[in-house]
Amino acid sequence: MWFPTLLIALGFLLIFIELLILPGFGAAGVPGIVLVGTGLGIIWWKIGFYSALIYGSIALVFAIPIAIIGLSLIRETPLGNVFILKTSQKSDEGFQAMPPELKTLVGKSGKTLTPLRPTGVALIDGHRVDIVTRGEFVETEIEVEVILVEGNRVVVRRL
């Protein structure tokens, strides 16, 4: 009965790979489900239902530590480097998450171009800006003031 147990364990490993590494659905998950079902079906057919549950549990108990060890070791392999992004973007190298012109908007005022429920668009300092309020609704053509800029989020209040 080692072959069906091996099928079940391999199926569980493929399911773990699908959940933790591969994006999307189906590349490893569907074959993993088929292998688990096939292994359990073979054991159920030859020995019985309760034996299939016992062998499936044994396979799961062995598959979990193998998956944990394998996933921690795959980071060091060339295959792991294909799936794991190791680069970063730093501000001292020129990366800026926030457009620099948004920093200068704090304290400036403008008029809403769309209703703010609580997000919308305003004309501030001659530029169309996507803005958000702290939760209140503001109608069109109302004066607003920028009180906070966090990343790309520009928070305003009604004047």
PDB file of C-alpha atoms in Angstrom:
ATOM      1  CA  MET A   1       0.000   0.000   0.000  1.00  0.00           C
ATOM      2  CA  TRP A   2       2.982   2.318  -0.297  1.00  0.00           C
ATOM      3  CA  PHE A   3       2.157   3.408  -3.875  1.00  0.00           C
ATOM      4  CA  PRO A   4      -1.322   4.871  -3.148  1.00  0.00           C
ATOM      5  CA  THR A   5       0.075   6.541  -0.017  1.00  0.00           C
ATOM      6  CA  LEU A   6       2.826   8.061  -2.158  1.00  0.00           C
ATOM      7  CA  LEU A   7       0.179   9.296  -4.615  1.00  0.00           C
ATOM      8  CA  ILE A   8      -1.736  10.948  -1.767  1.00  0.00           C
ATOM      9  CA  ALA A   9       1.411  12.581  -0.343  1.00  0.00           C
ATOM     10  CA  LEU A  10       2.467  13.837  -3.783  1.00  0.00           C
ATOM     11  CA  GLY A  11      -1.059  15.188  -4.311  1.00  0.00           C
ATOM     12  CA  PHE A  12      -0.907  17.084  -1.014  1.00  0.00           C
ATOM     13  CA  LEU A  13       2.496  18.509  -1.980  1.00  0.00           C
ATOM     14  CA  LEU A  14       1.089  19.728  -5.302  1.00  0.00           C
ATOM     15  CA  ILE A  15      -1.843  21.343  -3.497  1.00  0.00           C
ATOM     16  CA  PHE A  16       0.563  23.121  -1.102  1.00  0.00           C
ATOM     17  CA  ILE A  17       2.615  24.343  -4.070  1.00  0.00           C
ATOM     18  CA  GLU A  18      -0.572  25.660  -5.701  1.00  0.00           C
ATOM     19  CA  LEU A  19      -1.597  27.496  -2.540  1.00  0.00           C
ATOM     20  CA  LEU A  20       1.773  28.946  -1.552  1.00  0.00           C
ATOM     21  CA  ILE A  21       3.839  29.448  -4.713  1.00  0.00           C
ATOM     22  CA  LEU A  22       1.944  29.411  -7.999  1.00  0.00           C
ATOM     23  CA  PRO A  23      -0.435  32.222  -8.884  1.00  0.00           C
ATOM     24  CA  GLY A  24      -3.866  31.458 -10.255  1.00  0.00           C
ATOM     25  CA  PHE A  25      -5.630  28.130 -10.078  1.00  0.00           C
ATOM     26  CA  GLY A  26      -5.148  24.760 -11.657  1.00  0.00           C
ATOM     27  CA  ALA A  27      -1.497  24.341 -12.628  1.00  0.00           C
ATOM     28  CA  ALA A  28      -0.631  22.136  -9.660  1.00  0.00           C
ATOM     29  CA  GLY A  29      -3.878  22.111  -7.661  1.00  0.00           C
ATOM     30  CA  VAL A  30      -5.996  20.092 -10.080  1.00  0.00           C
ATOM     31  CA  PRO A  31      -3.375  17.342 -10.574  1.00  0.00           C
ATOM     32  CA  GLY A  32      -2.886  17.336  -6.788  1.00  0.00           C
ATOM     33  CA  ILE A  33      -6.598  16.821  -6.180  1.00  0.00           C
ATOM     34  CA  VAL A  34      -6.644  14.057  -8.816  1.00  0.00           C
ATOM     35  CA  LEU A  35      -3.662  12.304  -7.184  1.00  0.00           C
ATOM     36  CA  VAL A  36      -5.194  12.506  -3.703  1.00  0.00           C
ATOM     37  CA  GLY A  37      -8.506  11.194  -5.020  1.00  0.00           C
ATOM     38  CA  THR A  38      -6.829   8.390  -6.982  1.00  0.00           C
ATOM     39  CA  GLY A  39      -4.728   7.281  -4.013  1.00  0.00           C
ATOM     40  CA  LEU A  40      -7.693   7.333  -1.654  1.00  0.00           C
ATOM     41  CA  GLY A  41      -9.821   5.516  -4.244  1.00  0.00           C
ATOM     42  CA  ILE A  42      -7.271   2.724  -4.676  1.00  0.00           C
ATOM     43  CA  ILE A  43      -6.975   2.197  -0.927  1.00  0.00           C
ATOM     44  CA  TRP A  44     -10.757   2.349  -0.459  1.00  0.00           C
ATOM     45  CA  TRP A  45     -11.279  -0.174  -3.249  1.00  0.00           C
ATOM     46  CA  LYS A  46      -8.626  -2.629  -1.961  1.00  0.00           C
ATOM     47  CA  ILE A  47      -8.920  -2.329   1.833  1.00  0.00           C
ATOM     48  CA  GLY A  48     -11.877  -0.164   2.829  1.00  0.00           C
ATOM     49  CA  PHE A  49     -13.060   3.304   3.713  1.00  0.00           C
ATOM     50  CA  TYR A  50     -11.519   3.567   7.188  1.00  0.00           C
ATOM     51  CA  SER A  51      -8.166   2.329   5.929  1.00  0.00           C
ATOM     52  CA  ALA A  52      -8.285   4.997   3.195  1.00  0.00           C
ATOM     53  CA  LEU A  53      -8.797   7.651   5.891  1.00  0.00           C
ATOM     54  CA  ILE A  54      -5.887   6.279   7.938  1.00  0.00           C
ATOM     55  CA  TYR A  55      -3.519   6.116   4.953  1.00  0.00           C
ATOM     56  CA  GLY A  56      -4.625   9.593   3.833  1.00  0.00           C
ATOM     57  CA  SER A  57      -3.937  10.965   7.314  1.00  0.00           C
ATOM     58  CA  ILE A  58      -0.515   9.320   7.384  1.00  0.00           C
ATOM     59  CA  ALA A  59       0.307  10.806   3.982  1.00  0.00           C
ATOM     60  CA  LEU A  60      -0.817  14.259   5.153  1.00  0.00           C
ATOM     61  CA  VAL A  61       1.293  14.007   8.321  1.00  0.00           C
ATOM     62  CA  PHE A  62       4.384  13.257   6.216  1.00  0.00           C
ATOM     63  CA  ALA A  63       3.548  15.746   3.448  1.00  0.00           C
ATOM     64  CA  ILE A  64       3.291  18.781   5.751  1.00  0.00           C
ATOM     65  CA  PRO A  65       6.896  18.699   7.085  1.00  0.00           C
ATOM     66  CA  ILE A  66       8.218  17.819   3.628  1.00  0.00           C
ATOM     67  CA  ALA A  67       6.348  20.799   2.178  1.00  0.00           C
ATOM     68  CA  ILE A  68       7.659  23.154   4.880  1.00  0.00           C
ATOM     69  CA  ILE A  69      11.250  21.990   4.439  1.00  0.00           C
ATOM     70  CA  GLY A  70      10.966  22.006   0.647  1.00  0.00           C
ATOM     71  CA  LEU A  71       9.456  25.488   0.505  1.00  0.00           C
ATOM     72  CA  SER A  72      12.153  26.882   2.787  1.00  0.00           C
ATOM     73  CA  LEU A  73      14.916  25.259   0.716  1.00  0.00           C
ATOM     74  CA  ILE A  74      13.489  26.258  -2.682  1.00  0.00           C
ATOM     75  CA  ARG A  75      14.345  29.903  -1.983  1.00  0.00           C
ATOM     76  CA  GLU A  76      18.024  29.075  -2.420  1.00  0.00           C
ATOM     77  CA  THR A  77      17.670  27.249  -5.738  1.00  0.00           C
ATOM     78  CA  PRO A  78      17.644  28.739  -9.251  1.00  0.00           C
ATOM     79  CA  LEU A  79      14.023  27.558  -9.612  1.00  0.00           C
ATOM     80  CA  GLY A  80      13.076  29.512  -6.493  1.00  0.00           C
ATOM     81  CA  ASN A  81      14.693  32.653  -7.896  1.00  0.00           C
ATOM     82  CA  VAL A  82      12.271  32.474 -10.819  1.00  0.00           C
ATOM     83  CA  PHE A  83       9.271  32.734  -8.474  1.00  0.00           C
ATOM     84  CA  ILE A  84      10.625  35.041  -5.742  1.00  0.00           C
ATOM     85  CA  LEU A  85      11.365  38.698  -6.412  1.00  0.00           C
ATOM     86  CA  LYS A  86      14.609  39.710  -4.716  1.00  0.00           C
ATOM     87  CA  THR A  87      14.918  43.293  -5.957  1.00  0.00           C
ATOM     88  CA  SER A  88      13.615  46.378  -4.200  1.00  0.00           C
ATOM     89  CA  GLN A  89      12.965  49.949  -5.198  1.00  0.00           C
ATOM     90  CA  LYS A  90      14.539  52.526  -2.910  1.00  0.00           C
ATOM     91  CA  SER A  91      13.991  56.262  -2.781  1.00  0.00           C
ATOM     92  CA  ASP A  92      17.732  56.972  -2.785  1.00  0.00           C
ATOM     93  CA  GLU A  93      17.887  55.210  -6.170  1.00  0.00           C
ATOM     94  CA  GLY A  94      15.188  57.448  -7.619  1.00  0.00           C
ATOM     95  CA  PHE A  95      11.977  55.541  -6.784  1.00  0.00           C
ATOM     96  CA  GLN A  96       9.173  57.690  -5.392  1.00  0.00           C
ATOM     97  CA  ALA A  97       5.826  56.216  -4.451  1.00  0.00           C
ATOM     98  CA  MET A  98       4.239  59.654  -4.239  1.00  0.00           C
ATOM     99  CA  PRO A  99       4.355  62.082  -7.141  1.00  0.00           C
ATOM    100  CA  PRO A 100       6.445  65.047  -5.952  1.00  0.00           C
ATOM    101  CA  GLU A 101       3.767  67.607  -6.888  1.00  0.00           C
ATOM    102  CA  LEU A 102       1.329  66.076  -4.378  1.00  0.00           C
ATOM    103  CA  LYS A 103       3.584  67.047  -1.464  1.00  0.00           C
ATOM    104  CA  THR A 104       3.126  70.720  -2.284  1.00  0.00           C
ATOM    105  CA  LEU A 105      -0.689  70.576  -2.122  1.00  0.00           C
ATOM    106  CA  VAL A 106      -0.996  70.540   1.683  1.00  0.00           C
ATOM    107  CA  GLY A 107      -2.709  73.742   2.793  1.00  0.00           C
ATOM    108  CA  LYS A 108      -3.898  74.702  -0.703  1.00  0.00           C
ATOM    109  CA  SER A 109      -7.539  75.008  -1.639  1.00  0.00           C
ATOM    110  CA  GLY A 110      -9.581  74.330  -4.744  1.00  0.00           C
ATOM    111  CA  LYS A 111     -13.060  73.465  -6.016  1.00  0.00           C
ATOM    112  CA  THR A 112     -14.629  70.042  -6.344  1.00  0.00           C
ATOM    113  CA  LEU A 113     -15.336  68.959  -9.909  1.00  0.00           C
ATOM    114  CA  THR A 114     -17.374  65.915  -8.880  1.00  0.00           C
ATOM    115  CA  PRO A 115     -19.388  65.111  -5.772  1.00  0.00           C
ATOM    116  CA  LEU A 116     -17.210  63.643  -3.017  1.00  0.00           C
ATOM    117  CA  ARG A 117     -18.872  60.483  -1.643  1.00  0.00           C
ATOM    118  CA  PRO A 118     -16.270  60.435  -0.022  1.00  0.00           C
ATOM    119  CA  THR A 119     -13.926  60.273  -3.041  1.00  0.00           C
ATOM    120  CA  GLY A 120     -13.937  62.363  -6.177  1.00  0.00           C
ATOM    121  CA  VAL A 121     -11.986  64.898  -8.217  1.00  0.00           C
ATOM    122  CA  ALA A 122     -11.103  68.521  -7.507  1.00  0.00           C
ATOM    123  CA  LEU A 123      -9.269  71.295  -9.307  1.00  0.00           C
ATOM    124  CA  ILE A 124      -6.474  72.324  -6.933  1.00  0.00           C
ATOM    125  CA  ASP A 125      -3.777  74.787  -7.966  1.00  0.00           C
ATOM    126  CA  GLY A 126      -4.720  74.307 -11.622  1.00  0.00           C
ATOM    127  CA  HIS A 127      -4.435  70.483 -11.531  1.00  0.00           C
ATOM    128  CA  ARG A 128      -7.106  67.776 -11.534  1.00  0.00           C
ATOM    129  CA  VAL A 129      -6.484  65.747  -8.389  1.00  0.00           C
ATOM    130  CA  ASP A 130      -8.166  62.586  -7.093  1.00  0.00           C
ATOM    131  CA  ILE A 131      -9.165  63.388  -3.526  1.00  0.00           C
ATOM    132  CA  VAL A 132     -10.926  61.856  -0.545  1.00  0.00           C
ATOM    133  CA  THR A 133     -12.698  63.342   2.465  1.00  0.00           C
ATOM    134  CA  ARG A 134     -12.653  62.010   6.005  1.00  0.00           C
ATOM    135  CA  GLY A 135     -16.058  60.443   5.398  1.00  0.00           C
ATOM    136  CA  GLU A 136     -18.397  63.368   4.779  1.00  0.00           C
ATOM    137  CA  PHE A 137     -20.150  63.958   1.462  1.00  0.00           C
ATOM    138  CA  VAL A 138     -19.381  67.186  -0.406  1.00  0.00           C
ATOM    139  CA  GLU A 139     -21.310  68.519  -3.401  1.00  0.00           C
ATOM    140  CA  THR A 140     -19.866  69.783  -6.704  1.00  0.00           C
ATOM    141  CA  GLU A 141     -18.335  73.310  -6.942  1.00  0.00           C
ATOM    142  CA  ILE A 142     -17.587  73.530  -3.188  1.00  0.00           C
ATOM    143  CA  GLU A 143     -14.317  74.981  -1.857  1.00  0.00           C
ATOM    144  CA  VAL A 144     -12.082  72.361  -0.202  1.00  0.00           C
ATOM    145  CA  GLU A 145      -8.662  72.504   1.449  1.00  0.00           C
ATOM    146  CA  VAL A 146      -5.979  69.792   1.382  1.00  0.00           C
ATOM    147  CA  ILE A 147      -5.188  68.768   4.951  1.00  0.00           C
ATOM    148  CA  LEU A 148      -3.103  65.622   4.440  1.00  0.00           C
ATOM    149  CA  VAL A 149      -1.178  63.770   1.719  1.00  0.00           C
ATOM    150  CA  GLU A 150      -0.295  60.094   2.333  1.00  0.00           C
ATOM    151  CA  GLY A 151       1.286  58.416  -0.689  1.00  0.00           C
ATOM    152  CA  ASN A 152      -1.189  58.970  -3.512  1.00  0.00           C
ATOM    153  CA  ARG A 153      -4.066  59.719  -1.111  1.00  0.00           C
ATOM    154  CA  VAL A 154      -4.999  63.393  -0.871  1.00  0.00           C
ATOM    155  CA  VAL A 155      -7.341  64.143   2.040  1.00  0.00           C
ATOM    156  CA  VAL A 156      -9.441  67.330   1.960  1.00  0.00           C
ATOM    157  CA  ARG A 157     -11.992  69.120   4.128  1.00  0.00           C
ATOM    158  CA  ARG A 158     -14.795  71.485   3.202  1.00  0.00           C
ATOM    159  CA  LEU A 159     -14.069  75.187   3.675  1.00  0.00           C
TER     160      LEU A 159
END
